[in-house]
């Protein structure tokens, strides 16, 4: 053992980020480090969000806030230093203290006025990847969201609203394709459509005259491929179909045992459904083939859609599946049999990847192709709407509330709060504002009373616990958007910390 | 007045909106105003177990919400891999005790808050210590420590003395997932009641590791479980935190993988398998810690109903959460009162019974000692009693305990004993 330990041991940066690299790997980390965030306001909620993005190493953040620290800010914001911060710039104080968390992160305080920027320098925003706004005044929010929505090269916008124990957030984005969704589905082993090399290998084995130890170590994959071929030969080329046939097939597997304790045959029985569950392109993936981007594919289309189009073409040809992946689950086997099988899968996966590549109408980076093929069973394309669309459509809002009354009622109460001018509105004022968002005569959901009462109780409270809770949730979603890994929300995420639940509307 | 000398006007402007007025779901017994503020800010005493990923967040939230007398226990020192989320620590703090550094940081940042650290184990403290608190919040990554804390607080309850019932709020995270729960010892489901909800740890059969490795993990286990003790002897223990030890294992595992044509052994995987590393990020800890502290705030102030009793969050695919009441188990060995019915084969030996207990999800015991009313069946310690009871290991349970008889199971890792009622099939 002469390997120099300095060569294999991770460097300090890798050690620091070890616990998160195990989730989003180096590719996710690079995306995070290349991201530039703009956060509008240095409120307790804003700094709570930022803390969770500075710690994992986001590249850059700017806090845009022209206000000085007040006595109440100094009481509820961890990234201010008590009374000694009062009167100083809230942006500067928060940036200074947030930067202490990670010297790999760049941070800037901007004490300009947002309204002024919107009036005179709208290109200001193009320097950022993503903009986060907390409890922003409705008129400015409307202008900001319209500006960012108008051009899809401008940053995504995360709108965060909170009052007391209640809150919600929304991500405004046009299109968000995901390759690494970290789906819990596993790719098919294609036992029902065994590729030629696998079929040959399974047929070549002489089960009957095998050494008993060897017999106990044949992989279930090979057992099933062989048993299915034998079954089909005796049944007009059809797999077991009825309940009776499936039972018979499983009994056949058990009767192949030469010793009662051969666990590989028990595994084969447990996995037998793979013989009669046809491997096809999963329906949510074939739905992606209808994507409008494929109809207008050009050299300027994002690589994802060139890959998706190649996948569509691939699936049109037999065996009408996604490309094979080489990842094989662990199974009862000795090393030789398992590695032999793994080699067959790897070789075939490589062949199919070449085939896939030949269908690409535009060159794409090899690493991206590898990742796309490996994750093809979990691909997603999300399409968003402009912030505020739901609240401008009374009928759609009413039906969304009907579908999820608790989250809907809370969203409605928060929307009402944004529409009243008083900073301490009554329940009646809020209820009237909510009613005005819905078609005339719509009955408010039962749950509305709880939500509106809570809003009237604490309309301007940025509670530390609510701020921290939203800070965590928003940061999770921002990380998912930036890394393009895992699946972010597609609409409002609403929280209620009285009963402690989250909901989607 | 509900202020202390360090408070300034408007310090609690946001929180006071909640404390000065009830909401629609607030208990009618809530006394809005100065009384509740005074209790929170001058009387409430809260204990935080763990100053790690959750602990750092919990301490900051409690301090900001107005708890002024906070105690924290943690037995660990700071490692560089903590810095991506344990935001009270800086690179210069690596190697120092977490509890002490965290307490210093909070007291510096949030004026007027007293944080009393204890650098050591929860097991070092006795009932009198735990009785001084109004509430306990656990932010731990160890199942064993949680079981100990939960059982200790259940045992503390004296029906004659309502003050002896200490609500326990427990949080836990793993990657983008987490959970927070409120336990009212003896009244609601305790930690032990939900033991079967834990994922079963991956265990590799020894014969796979020794003879038929297929995965990189099998090669790593071979290096750590079989080769380390074989080559280093019983005296040199493997230290998971020593990078040189991990490198040694990595080199051995790589060579074995190469020999068997297995791909994928890396230093990082080696460390992950050996230390059983669970991915952890700041954002998930923030969500769960906030939820724990929010429950503590609601319990301490009655300003809103508190969680009944389990909140589970999954953030990998959208934001999914589930809030539900976890039911108390009548046969819970800690809070249930009745013994656990265990039907076993009449052929089962004592040794097999011990293996069964170690494996069962709802028992999960390490090194159990077994006794019945009349017999010491098998004792792990002291050595002479172990030797004296060892011959029983190969005996059938049936020959030692009659059908319907009870076996008492104890273990040094648990502050309670488990009662089994045996029947034979």
mmCIF file with all atom_site columns, N, CA and C in Angstrom, chain B residues 110-172:
data_model
loop_
_atom_site.group_PDB
_atom_site.id
_atom_site.type_symbol
_atom_site.label_atom_id
_atom_site.label_alt_id
_atom_site.label_comp_id
_atom_site.label_asym_id
_atom_site.label_entity_id
_atom_site.label_seq_id
_atom_site.pdbx_PDB_ins_code
_atom_site.Cartn_x
_atom_site.Cartn_y
_atom_site.Cartn_z
_atom_site.occupancy
_atom_site.B_iso_or_equiv
_atom_site.pdbx_formal_charge
_atom_site.auth_seq_id
_atom_site.auth_comp_id
_atom_site.auth_asym_id
_atom_site.auth_atom_id
_atom_site.pdbx_PDB_model_num
ATOM 1   N N  . UNK B 1 110 ? -26.712 38.034 20.489 1.00 0.00 ? 110 UNK B N  1
ATOM 2   C CA . UNK B 1 110 ? -28.052 38.414 20.952 1.00 0.00 ? 110 UNK B CA 1
ATOM 3   C C  . UNK B 1 110 ? -27.955 38.899 22.400 1.00 0.00 ? 110 UNK B C  1
ATOM 4   N N  . UNK B 1 111 ? -28.042 40.202 22.604 1.00 0.00 ? 111 UNK B N  1
ATOM 5   C CA . UNK B 1 111 ? -27.806 40.758 23.946 1.00 0.00 ? 111 UNK B CA 1
ATOM 6   C C  . UNK B 1 111 ? -28.792 40.224 24.991 1.00 0.00 ? 111 UNK B C  1
ATOM 7   N N  . UNK B 1 112 ? -28.267 39.969 26.174 1.00 0.00 ? 112 UNK B N  1
ATOM 8   C CA . UNK B 1 112 ? -29.130 39.627 27.303 1.00 0.00 ? 112 UNK B CA 1
ATOM 9   C C  . UNK B 1 112 ? -29.546 38.172 27.383 1.00 0.00 ? 112 UNK B C  1
ATOM 10  N N  . UNK B 1 113 ? -29.053 37.336 26.469 1.00 0.00 ? 113 UNK B N  1
ATOM 11  C CA . UNK B 1 113 ? -29.410 35.913 26.511 1.00 0.00 ? 113 UNK B CA 1
ATOM 12  C C  . UNK B 1 113 ? -28.300 35.149 27.224 1.00 0.00 ? 113 UNK B C  1
ATOM 13  N N  . UNK B 1 114 ? -28.670 34.336 28.184 1.00 0.00 ? 114 UNK B N  1
ATOM 14  C CA . UNK B 1 114 ? -27.702 33.523 28.895 1.00 0.00 ? 114 UNK B CA 1
ATOM 15  C C  . UNK B 1 114 ? -27.742 32.112 28.300 1.00 0.00 ? 114 UNK B C  1
ATOM 16  N N  . UNK B 1 115 ? -26.651 31.661 27.724 1.00 0.00 ? 115 UNK B N  1
ATOM 17  C CA . UNK B 1 115 ? -26.588 30.276 27.233 1.00 0.00 ? 115 UNK B CA 1
ATOM 18  C C  . UNK B 1 115 ? -25.539 29.548 28.064 1.00 0.00 ? 115 UNK B C  1
ATOM 19  N N  . UNK B 1 116 ? -25.964 28.489 28.735 1.00 0.00 ? 116 UNK B N  1
ATOM 20  C CA . UNK B 1 116 ? -25.067 27.735 29.605 1.00 0.00 ? 116 UNK B CA 1
ATOM 21  C C  . UNK B 1 116 ? -24.687 26.425 28.919 1.00 0.00 ? 116 UNK B C  1
ATOM 22  N N  . UNK B 1 117 ? -23.444 26.289 28.504 1.00 0.00 ? 117 UNK B N  1
ATOM 23  C CA . UNK B 1 117 ? -23.069 25.071 27.784 1.00 0.00 ? 117 UNK B CA 1
ATOM 24  C C  . UNK B 1 117 ? -22.625 23.950 28.718 1.00 0.00 ? 117 UNK B C  1
ATOM 25  N N  . UNK B 1 118 ? -22.838 22.731 28.295 1.00 0.00 ? 118 UNK B N  1
ATOM 26  C CA . UNK B 1 118 ? -22.210 21.589 28.961 1.00 0.00 ? 118 UNK B CA 1
ATOM 27  C C  . UNK B 1 118 ? -21.569 20.723 27.886 1.00 0.00 ? 118 UNK B C  1
ATOM 28  N N  . UNK B 1 119 ? -20.238 20.609 27.953 1.00 0.00 ? 119 UNK B N  1
ATOM 29  C CA . UNK B 1 119 ? -19.501 19.809 26.978 1.00 0.00 ? 119 UNK B CA 1
ATOM 30  C C  . UNK B 1 119 ? -19.389 18.404 27.547 1.00 0.00 ? 119 UNK B C  1
ATOM 31  N N  . UNK B 1 120 ? -20.300 17.538 27.174 1.00 0.00 ? 120 UNK B N  1
ATOM 32  C CA . UNK B 1 120 ? -20.286 16.183 27.696 1.00 0.00 ? 120 UNK B CA 1
ATOM 33  C C  . UNK B 1 120 ? -21.524 15.426 27.247 1.00 0.00 ? 120 UNK B C  1
ATOM 34  N N  . UNK B 1 121 ? -21.778 14.309 27.926 1.00 0.00 ? 121 UNK B N  1
ATOM 35  C CA . UNK B 1 121 ? -22.864 13.431 27.509 1.00 0.00 ? 121 UNK B CA 1
ATOM 36  C C  . UNK B 1 121 ? -24.156 13.723 28.270 1.00 0.00 ? 121 UNK B C  1
ATOM 37  N N  . UNK B 1 122 ? -25.279 13.466 27.625 1.00 0.00 ? 122 UNK B N  1
ATOM 38  C CA . UNK B 1 122 ? -26.564 13.625 28.318 1.00 0.00 ? 122 UNK B CA 1
ATOM 39  C C  . UNK B 1 122 ? -26.654 12.644 29.486 1.00 0.00 ? 122 UNK B C  1
ATOM 40  N N  . UNK B 1 123 ? -25.975 11.500 29.333 1.00 0.00 ? 123 UNK B N  1
ATOM 41  C CA . UNK B 1 123 ? -26.044 10.473 30.379 1.00 0.00 ? 123 UNK B CA 1
ATOM 42  C C  . UNK B 1 123 ? -25.281 10.893 31.640 1.00 0.00 ? 123 UNK B C  1
ATOM 43  N N  . UNK B 1 124 ? -24.451 11.940 31.538 1.00 0.00 ? 124 UNK B N  1
ATOM 44  C CA . UNK B 1 124 ? -23.730 12.425 32.725 1.00 0.00 ? 124 UNK B CA 1
ATOM 45  C C  . UNK B 1 124 ? -24.687 13.084 33.713 1.00 0.00 ? 124 UNK B C  1
ATOM 46  N N  . UNK B 1 125 ? -25.845 13.517 33.228 1.00 0.00 ? 125 UNK B N  1
ATOM 47  C CA . UNK B 1 125 ? -26.754 14.306 34.063 1.00 0.00 ? 125 UNK B CA 1
ATOM 48  C C  . UNK B 1 125 ? -27.869 13.440 34.631 1.00 0.00 ? 125 UNK B C  1
ATOM 49  N N  . UNK B 1 126 ? -28.312 13.792 35.835 1.00 0.00 ? 126 UNK B N  1
ATOM 50  C CA . UNK B 1 126 ? -29.353 13.008 36.500 1.00 0.00 ? 126 UNK B CA 1
ATOM 51  C C  . UNK B 1 126 ? -30.702 13.711 36.498 1.00 0.00 ? 126 UNK B C  1
ATOM 52  N N  . UNK B 1 127 ? -31.671 13.063 37.150 1.00 0.00 ? 127 UNK B N  1
ATOM 53  C CA . UNK B 1 127 ? -33.042 13.581 37.163 1.00 0.00 ? 127 UNK B CA 1
ATOM 54  C C  . UNK B 1 127 ? -33.119 15.028 37.658 1.00 0.00 ? 127 UNK B C  1
ATOM 55  N N  . UNK B 1 128 ? -32.364 15.360 38.701 1.00 0.00 ? 128 UNK B N  1
ATOM 56  C CA . UNK B 1 128 ? -32.440 16.715 39.253 1.00 0.00 ? 128 UNK B CA 1
ATOM 57  C C  . UNK B 1 128 ? -32.084 17.765 38.214 1.00 0.00 ? 128 UNK B C  1
ATOM 58  N N  . UNK B 1 129 ? -31.109 17.410 37.394 1.00 0.00 ? 129 UNK B N  1
ATOM 59  C CA . UNK B 1 129 ? -30.694 18.341 36.338 1.00 0.00 ? 129 UNK B CA 1
ATOM 60  C C  . UNK B 1 129 ? -31.848 18.562 35.364 1.00 0.00 ? 129 UNK B C  1
ATOM 61  N N  . UNK B 1 130 ? -32.437 17.470 34.878 1.00 0.00 ? 130 UNK B N  1
ATOM 62  C CA . UNK B 1 130 ? -33.484 17.609 33.867 1.00 0.00 ? 130 UNK B CA 1
ATOM 63  C C  . UNK B 1 130 ? -34.753 18.249 34.433 1.00 0.00 ? 130 UNK B C  1
ATOM 64  N N  . UNK B 1 131 ? -34.981 18.070 35.726 1.00 0.00 ? 131 UNK B N  1
ATOM 65  C CA . UNK B 1 131 ? -36.194 18.624 36.350 1.00 0.00 ? 131 UNK B CA 1
ATOM 66  C C  . UNK B 1 131 ? -36.217 20.156 36.377 1.00 0.00 ? 131 UNK B C  1
ATOM 67  N N  . UNK B 1 132 ? -35.052 20.804 36.212 1.00 0.00 ? 132 UNK B N  1
ATOM 68  C CA . UNK B 1 132 ? -35.047 22.272 36.316 1.00 0.00 ? 132 UNK B CA 1
ATOM 69  C C  . UNK B 1 132 ? -35.599 22.982 35.085 1.00 0.00 ? 132 UNK B C  1
ATOM 70  N N  . UNK B 1 133 ? -35.821 22.223 33.965 1.00 0.00 ? 133 UNK B N  1
ATOM 71  C CA . UNK B 1 133 ? -36.231 22.887 32.724 1.00 0.00 ? 133 UNK B CA 1
ATOM 72  C C  . UNK B 1 133 ? -37.742 22.842 32.509 1.00 0.00 ? 133 UNK B C  1
ATOM 73  N N  . UNK B 1 134 ? -38.249 23.808 31.735 1.00 0.00 ? 134 UNK B N  1
ATOM 74  C CA . UNK B 1 134 ? -39.650 23.780 31.336 1.00 0.00 ? 134 UNK B CA 1
ATOM 75  C C  . UNK B 1 134 ? -39.844 22.941 30.080 1.00 0.00 ? 134 UNK B C  1
ATOM 76  N N  . UNK B 1 135 ? -38.812 22.900 29.254 1.00 0.00 ? 135 UNK B N  1
ATOM 77  C CA . UNK B 1 135 ? -38.938 22.263 27.944 1.00 0.00 ? 135 UNK B CA 1
ATOM 78  C C  . UNK B 1 135 ? -37.582 21.701 27.526 1.00 0.00 ? 135 UNK B C  1
ATOM 79  N N  . UNK B 1 136 ? -37.618 20.650 26.719 1.00 0.00 ? 136 UNK B N  1
ATOM 80  C CA . UNK B 1 136 ? -36.371 20.116 26.166 1.00 0.00 ? 136 UNK B CA 1
ATOM 81  C C  . UNK B 1 136 ? -36.525 20.014 24.648 1.00 0.00 ? 136 UNK B C  1
ATOM 82  N N  . UNK B 1 137 ? -35.530 20.496 23.892 1.00 0.00 ? 137 UNK B N  1
ATOM 83  C CA . UNK B 1 137 ? -35.521 20.314 22.427 1.00 0.00 ? 137 UNK B CA 1
ATOM 84  C C  . UNK B 1 137 ? -34.307 19.473 22.065 1.00 0.00 ? 137 UNK B C  1
ATOM 85  N N  . UNK B 1 138 ? -34.544 18.429 21.283 1.00 0.00 ? 138 UNK B N  1
ATOM 86  C CA . UNK B 1 138 ? -33.454 17.566 20.838 1.00 0.00 ? 138 UNK B CA 1
ATOM 87  C C  . UNK B 1 138 ? -33.136 17.816 19.373 1.00 0.00 ? 138 UNK B C  1
ATOM 88  N N  . UNK B 1 139 ? -31.895 18.112 19.079 1.00 0.00 ? 139 UNK B N  1
ATOM 89  C CA . UNK B 1 139 ? -31.452 18.176 17.686 1.00 0.00 ? 139 UNK B CA 1
ATOM 90  C C  . UNK B 1 139 ? -30.267 17.241 17.562 1.00 0.00 ? 139 UNK B C  1
ATOM 91  N N  . UNK B 1 140 ? -30.557 15.962 17.441 1.00 0.00 ? 140 UNK B N  1
ATOM 92  C CA . UNK B 1 140 ? -29.511 14.935 17.518 1.00 0.00 ? 140 UNK B CA 1
ATOM 93  C C  . UNK B 1 140 ? -29.450 14.131 16.232 1.00 0.00 ? 140 UNK B C  1
ATOM 94  N N  . UNK B 1 141 ? -28.310 13.468 16.028 1.00 0.00 ? 141 UNK B N  1
ATOM 95  C CA . UNK B 1 141 ? -28.276 12.564 14.888 1.00 0.00 ? 141 UNK B CA 1
ATOM 96  C C  . UNK B 1 141 ? -28.172 11.112 15.356 1.00 0.00 ? 141 UNK B C  1
ATOM 97  N N  . UNK B 1 142 ? -28.290 10.901 16.648 1.00 0.00 ? 142 UNK B N  1
ATOM 98  C CA . UNK B 1 142 ? -28.122 9.542  17.155 1.00 0.00 ? 142 UNK B CA 1
ATOM 99  C C  . UNK B 1 142 ? -29.439 8.994  17.699 1.00 0.00 ? 142 UNK B C  1
ATOM 100 N N  . UNK B 1 143 ? -29.796 7.819  17.212 1.00 0.00 ? 143 UNK B N  1
ATOM 101 C CA . UNK B 1 143 ? -31.021 7.170  17.669 1.00 0.00 ? 143 UNK B CA 1
ATOM 102 C C  . UNK B 1 143 ? -30.897 6.834  19.154 1.00 0.00 ? 143 UNK B C  1
ATOM 103 N N  . UNK B 1 144 ? -29.728 6.361  19.512 1.00 0.00 ? 144 UNK B N  1
ATOM 104 C CA . UNK B 1 144 ? -29.534 5.925  20.896 1.00 0.00 ? 144 UNK B CA 1
ATOM 105 C C  . UNK B 1 144 ? -29.720 7.073  21.900 1.00 0.00 ? 144 UNK B C  1
ATOM 106 N N  . UNK B 1 145 ? -29.145 8.237  21.563 1.00 0.00 ? 145 UNK B N  1
ATOM 107 C CA . UNK B 1 145 ? -29.265 9.389  22.468 1.00 0.00 ? 145 UNK B CA 1
ATOM 108 C C  . UNK B 1 145 ? -30.713 9.847  22.566 1.00 0.00 ? 145 UNK B C  1
ATOM 109 N N  . UNK B 1 146 ? -31.425 9.787  21.448 1.00 0.00 ? 146 UNK B N  1
ATOM 110 C CA . UNK B 1 146 ? -32.840 10.186 21.482 1.00 0.00 ? 146 UNK B CA 1
ATOM 111 C C  . UNK B 1 146 ? -33.660 9.238  22.348 1.00 0.00 ? 146 UNK B C  1
ATOM 112 N N  . UNK B 1 147 ? -33.387 7.934  22.208 1.00 0.00 ? 147 UNK B N  1
ATOM 113 C CA . UNK B 1 147 ? -34.126 6.946  23.013 1.00 0.00 ? 147 UNK B CA 1
ATOM 114 C C  . UNK B 1 147 ? -33.853 7.202  24.475 1.00 0.00 ? 147 UNK B C  1
ATOM 115 N N  . UNK B 1 148 ? -32.593 7.507  24.789 1.00 0.00 ? 148 UNK B N  1
ATOM 116 C CA . UNK B 1 148 ? -32.226 7.723  26.181 1.00 0.00 ? 148 UNK B CA 1
ATOM 117 C C  . UNK B 1 148 ? -32.961 8.940  26.728 1.00 0.00 ? 148 UNK B C  1
ATOM 118 N N  . UNK B 1 149 ? -32.957 10.034 25.959 1.00 0.00 ? 149 UNK B N  1
ATOM 119 C CA . UNK B 1 149 ? -33.587 11.276 26.413 1.00 0.00 ? 149 UNK B CA 1
ATOM 120 C C  . UNK B 1 149 ? -35.082 11.090 26.578 1.00 0.00 ? 149 UNK B C  1
ATOM 121 N N  . UNK B 1 150 ? -35.704 10.462 25.581 1.00 0.00 ? 150 UNK B N  1
ATOM 122 C CA . UNK B 1 150 ? -37.143 10.255 25.631 1.00 0.00 ? 150 UNK B CA 1
ATOM 123 C C  . UNK B 1 150 ? -37.519 9.388  26.838 1.00 0.00 ? 150 UNK B C  1
ATOM 124 N N  . UNK B 1 151 ? -36.795 8.296  27.031 1.00 0.00 ? 151 UNK B N  1
ATOM 125 C CA . UNK B 1 151 ? -37.102 7.397  28.143 1.00 0.00 ? 151 UNK B CA 1
ATOM 126 C C  . UNK B 1 151 ? -36.850 8.090  29.484 1.00 0.00 ? 151 UNK B C  1
ATOM 127 N N  . UNK B 1 152 ? -35.808 8.888  29.544 1.00 0.00 ? 152 UNK B N  1
ATOM 128 C CA . UNK B 1 152 ? -35.500 9.589  30.793 1.00 0.00 ? 152 UNK B CA 1
ATOM 129 C C  . UNK B 1 152 ? -36.626 10.553 31.156 1.00 0.00 ? 152 UNK B C  1
ATOM 130 N N  . UNK B 1 153 ? -37.148 11.266 30.169 1.00 0.00 ? 153 UNK B N  1
ATOM 131 C CA . UNK B 1 153 ? -38.224 12.215 30.464 1.00 0.00 ? 153 UNK B CA 1
ATOM 132 C C  . UNK B 1 153 ? -39.536 11.502 30.781 1.00 0.00 ? 153 UNK B C  1
ATOM 133 N N  . UNK B 1 154 ? -39.754 10.327 30.193 1.00 0.00 ? 154 UNK B N  1
ATOM 134 C CA . UNK B 1 154 ? -40.951 9.552  30.555 1.00 0.00 ? 154 UNK B CA 1
ATOM 135 C C  . UNK B 1 154 ? -40.834 9.095  32.013 1.00 0.00 ? 154 UNK B C  1
ATOM 136 N N  . UNK B 1 155 ? -39.645 8.604  32.364 1.00 0.00 ? 155 UNK B N  1
ATOM 137 C CA . UNK B 1 155 ? -39.452 8.119  33.739 1.00 0.00 ? 155 UNK B CA 1
ATOM 138 C C  . UNK B 1 155 ? -39.532 9.238  34.776 1.00 0.00 ? 155 UNK B C  1
ATOM 139 N N  . UNK B 1 156 ? -39.294 10.468 34.327 1.00 0.00 ? 156 UNK B N  1
ATOM 140 C CA . UNK B 1 156 ? -39.293 11.613 35.232 1.00 0.00 ? 156 UNK B CA 1
ATOM 141 C C  . UNK B 1 156 ? -40.702 11.980 35.686 1.00 0.00 ? 156 UNK B C  1
ATOM 142 N N  . UNK B 1 157 ? -41.693 11.557 34.906 1.00 0.00 ? 157 UNK B N  1
ATOM 143 C CA . UNK B 1 157 ? -43.061 12.017 35.190 1.00 0.00 ? 157 UNK B CA 1
ATOM 144 C C  . UNK B 1 157 ? -43.573 11.421 36.501 1.00 0.00 ? 157 UNK B C  1
ATOM 145 N N  . UNK B 1 158 ? -43.969 12.303 37.412 1.00 0.00 ? 158 UNK B N  1
ATOM 146 C CA . UNK B 1 158 ? -44.559 11.918 38.686 1.00 0.00 ? 158 UNK B CA 1
ATOM 147 C C  . UNK B 1 158 ? -46.004 12.418 38.649 1.00 0.00 ? 158 UNK B C  1
ATOM 148 N N  . UNK B 1 159 ? -46.965 11.493 38.634 1.00 0.00 ? 159 UNK B N  1
ATOM 149 C CA . UNK B 1 159 ? -48.368 11.910 38.481 1.00 0.00 ? 159 UNK B CA 1
ATOM 150 C C  . UNK B 1 159 ? -48.806 12.916 39.554 1.00 0.00 ? 159 UNK B C  1
ATOM 151 N N  . UNK B 1 160 ? -48.128 12.903 40.699 1.00 0.00 ? 160 UNK B N  1
ATOM 152 C CA . UNK B 1 160 ? -48.482 13.831 41.782 1.00 0.00 ? 160 UNK B CA 1
ATOM 153 C C  . UNK B 1 160 ? -47.979 15.247 41.503 1.00 0.00 ? 160 UNK B C  1
ATOM 154 N N  . UNK B 1 161 ? -47.034 15.355 40.565 1.00 0.00 ? 161 UNK B N  1
ATOM 155 C CA . UNK B 1 161 ? -46.379 16.640 40.359 1.00 0.00 ? 161 UNK B CA 1
ATOM 156 C C  . UNK B 1 161 ? -46.392 17.028 38.885 1.00 0.00 ? 161 UNK B C  1
ATOM 157 N N  . UNK B 1 162 ? -47.375 17.859 38.476 1.00 0.00 ? 162 UNK B N  1
ATOM 158 C CA . UNK B 1 162 ? -47.509 18.225 37.060 1.00 0.00 ? 162 UNK B CA 1
ATOM 159 C C  . UNK B 1 162 ? -46.246 18.885 36.502 1.00 0.00 ? 162 UNK B C  1
ATOM 160 N N  . UNK B 1 163 ? -45.475 19.531 37.348 1.00 0.00 ? 163 UNK B N  1
ATOM 161 C CA . UNK B 1 163 ? -44.241 20.182 36.906 1.00 0.00 ? 163 UNK B CA 1
ATOM 162 C C  . UNK B 1 163 ? -43.208 19.181 36.394 1.00 0.00 ? 163 UNK B C  1
ATOM 163 N N  . UNK B 1 164 ? -43.398 17.914 36.746 1.00 0.00 ? 164 UNK B N  1
ATOM 164 C CA . UNK B 1 164 ? -42.405 16.912 36.353 1.00 0.00 ? 164 UNK B CA 1
ATOM 165 C C  . UNK B 1 164 ? -42.573 16.470 34.899 1.00 0.00 ? 164 UNK B C  1
ATOM 166 N N  . UNK B 1 165 ? -43.650 16.912 34.281 1.00 0.00 ? 165 UNK B N  1
ATOM 167 C CA . UNK B 1 165 ? -43.863 16.534 32.884 1.00 0.00 ? 165 UNK B CA 1
ATOM 168 C C  . UNK B 1 165 ? -43.197 17.577 31.976 1.00 0.00 ? 165 UNK B C  1
ATOM 169 N N  . UNK B 1 166 ? -42.128 17.168 31.324 1.00 0.00 ? 166 UNK B N  1
ATOM 170 C CA . UNK B 1 166 ? -41.359 18.098 30.497 1.00 0.00 ? 166 UNK B CA 1
ATOM 171 C C  . UNK B 1 166 ? -41.605 17.804 29.023 1.00 0.00 ? 166 UNK B C  1
ATOM 172 N N  . UNK B 1 167 ? -42.295 18.703 28.305 1.00 0.00 ? 167 UNK B N  1
ATOM 173 C CA . UNK B 1 167 ? -42.487 18.450 26.877 1.00 0.00 ? 167 UNK B CA 1
ATOM 174 C C  . UNK B 1 167 ? -41.136 18.305 26.175 1.00 0.00 ? 167 UNK B C  1
ATOM 175 N N  . UNK B 1 168 ? -41.086 17.331 25.277 1.00 0.00 ? 168 UNK B N  1
ATOM 176 C CA . UNK B 1 168 ? -39.866 17.071 24.514 1.00 0.00 ? 168 UNK B CA 1
ATOM 177 C C  . UNK B 1 168 ? -40.170 17.336 23.047 1.00 0.00 ? 168 UNK B C  1
ATOM 178 N N  . UNK B 1 169 ? -39.377 18.184 22.435 1.00 0.00 ? 169 UNK B N  1
ATOM 179 C CA . UNK B 1 169 ? -39.552 18.463 21.012 1.00 0.00 ? 169 UNK B CA 1
ATOM 180 C C  . UNK B 1 169 ? -38.337 17.882 20.309 1.00 0.00 ? 169 UNK B C  1
ATOM 181 N N  . UNK B 1 170 ? -38.594 17.054 19.312 1.00 0.00 ? 170 UNK B N  1
ATOM 182 C CA . UNK B 1 170 ? -37.489 16.333 18.677 1.00 0.00 ? 170 UNK B CA 1
ATOM 183 C C  . UNK B 1 170 ? -37.457 16.613 17.181 1.00 0.00 ? 170 UNK B C  1
ATOM 184 N N  . UNK B 1 171 ? -36.283 16.927 16.668 1.00 0.00 ? 171 UNK B N  1
ATOM 185 C CA . UNK B 1 171 ? -36.130 17.151 15.229 1.00 0.00 ? 171 UNK B CA 1
ATOM 186 C C  . UNK B 1 171 ? -35.064 16.248 14.650 1.00 0.00 ? 171 UNK B C  1
ATOM 187 N N  . UNK B 1 172 ? -35.162 15.989 13.366 1.00 0.00 ? 172 UNK B N  1
ATOM 188 C CA . UNK B 1 172 ? -34.139 15.196 12.694 1.00 0.00 ? 172 UNK B CA 1
ATOM 189 C C  . UNK B 1 172 ? -34.162 15.491 11.202 1.00 0.00 ? 172 UNK B C  1
#
